[in-house]
CSV table of C-alpha atoms in Angstrom, one decimal:
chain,number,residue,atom,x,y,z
A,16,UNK,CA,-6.3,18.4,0.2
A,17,UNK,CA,-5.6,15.6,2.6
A,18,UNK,CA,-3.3,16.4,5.9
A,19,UNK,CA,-0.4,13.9,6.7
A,20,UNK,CA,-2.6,12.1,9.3
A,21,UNK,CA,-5.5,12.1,7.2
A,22,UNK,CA,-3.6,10.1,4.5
A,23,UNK,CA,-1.9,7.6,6.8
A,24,UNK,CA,-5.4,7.0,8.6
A,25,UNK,CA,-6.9,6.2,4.9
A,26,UNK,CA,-3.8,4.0,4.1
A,27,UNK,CA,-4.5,2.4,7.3
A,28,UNK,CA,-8.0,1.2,6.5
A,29,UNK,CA,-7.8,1.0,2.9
A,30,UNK,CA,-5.1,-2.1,3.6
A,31,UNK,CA,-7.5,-3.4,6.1
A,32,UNK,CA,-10.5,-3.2,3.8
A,33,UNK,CA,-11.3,-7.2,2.9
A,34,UNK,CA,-12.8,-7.9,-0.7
A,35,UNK,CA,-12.6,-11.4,-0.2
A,36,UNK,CA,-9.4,-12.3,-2.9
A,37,UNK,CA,-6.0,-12.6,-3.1
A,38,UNK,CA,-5.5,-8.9,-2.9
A,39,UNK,CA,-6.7,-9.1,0.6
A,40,UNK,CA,-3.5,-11.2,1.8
A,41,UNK,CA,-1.1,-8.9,-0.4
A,42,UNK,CA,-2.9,-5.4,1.6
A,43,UNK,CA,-1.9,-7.4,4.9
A,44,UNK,CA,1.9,-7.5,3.8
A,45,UNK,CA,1.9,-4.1,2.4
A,46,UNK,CA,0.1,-2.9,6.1
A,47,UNK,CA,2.4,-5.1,8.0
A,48,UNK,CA,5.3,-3.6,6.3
A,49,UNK,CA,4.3,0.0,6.9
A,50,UNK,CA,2.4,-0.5,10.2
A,51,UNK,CA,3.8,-3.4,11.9
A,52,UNK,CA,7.8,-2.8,11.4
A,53,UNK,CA,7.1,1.2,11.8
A,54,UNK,CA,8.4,1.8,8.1
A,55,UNK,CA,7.1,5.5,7.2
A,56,UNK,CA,4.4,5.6,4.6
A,57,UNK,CA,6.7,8.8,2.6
A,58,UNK,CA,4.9,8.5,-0.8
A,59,UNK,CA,1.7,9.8,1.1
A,60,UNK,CA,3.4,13.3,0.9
A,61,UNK,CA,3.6,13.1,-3.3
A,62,UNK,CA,-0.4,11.7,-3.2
A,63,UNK,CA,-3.4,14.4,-2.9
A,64,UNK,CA,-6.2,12.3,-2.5
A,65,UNK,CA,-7.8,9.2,-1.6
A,66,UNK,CA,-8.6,8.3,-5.1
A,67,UNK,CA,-4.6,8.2,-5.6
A,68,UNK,CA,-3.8,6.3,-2.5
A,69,UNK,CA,-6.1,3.5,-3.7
A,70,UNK,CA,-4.7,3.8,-7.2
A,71,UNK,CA,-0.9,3.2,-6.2
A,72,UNK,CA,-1.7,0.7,-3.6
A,73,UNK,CA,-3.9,-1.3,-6.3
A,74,UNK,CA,-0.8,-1.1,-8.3
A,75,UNK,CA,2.0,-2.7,-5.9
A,76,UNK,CA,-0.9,-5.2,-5.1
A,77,UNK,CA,-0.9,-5.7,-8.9
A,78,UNK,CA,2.4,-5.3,-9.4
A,79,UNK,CA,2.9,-8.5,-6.4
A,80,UNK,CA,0.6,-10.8,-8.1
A,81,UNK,CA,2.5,-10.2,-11.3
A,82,UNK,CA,6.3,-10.5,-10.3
A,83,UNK,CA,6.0,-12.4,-6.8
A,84,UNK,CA,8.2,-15.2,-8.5
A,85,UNK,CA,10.8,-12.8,-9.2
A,86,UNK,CA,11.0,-10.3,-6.7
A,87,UNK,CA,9.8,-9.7,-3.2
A,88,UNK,CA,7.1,-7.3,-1.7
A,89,UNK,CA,9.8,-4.9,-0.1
A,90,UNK,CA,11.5,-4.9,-3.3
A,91,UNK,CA,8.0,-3.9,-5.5
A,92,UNK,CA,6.7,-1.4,-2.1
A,93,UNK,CA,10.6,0.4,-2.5
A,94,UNK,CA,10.4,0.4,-6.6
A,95,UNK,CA,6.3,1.7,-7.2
A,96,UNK,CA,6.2,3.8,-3.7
């Protein structure tokens, strides 16, 4: 099992992983909110493994490129995480 830190440094460079698409501007929003305004990455605690880090992030990513028209990234991060 993951500690605290571990997950957070994982979340860190999963978001700032590049694959070259669309994702990649969507895992700068999702790091800027968590990273850049200092909001605490909580839903790390419920998550045991990297495997499930990278499954809910690729969800709100998913979840963006679905519903961006209707509802914002703060609004999808708050709902899925």
């Amino acid at each position: 099992m993951l500690s605290y830190e571990q997950k957070v440094a994982f979340l860190e460079n999963y978001l700032l992983t590049k694959n070259d698409s669309y994702s990649d501007s969507i895992k700068e929003d999702i790091y800027f909110y968590f990273f850049e305004r200092e909001v605490s990455p909580d839903f790390l605690n419920q998550l045991n493994s990297e495997k499930e880090i990278e499954q809910k992030i690729d969800l709100v990513v998913s979840k963006t490129i679905l519903h961006e028209h209707e509802d914002g990234l703060e609004d999808i991060i708050q709902h899925y995480l």
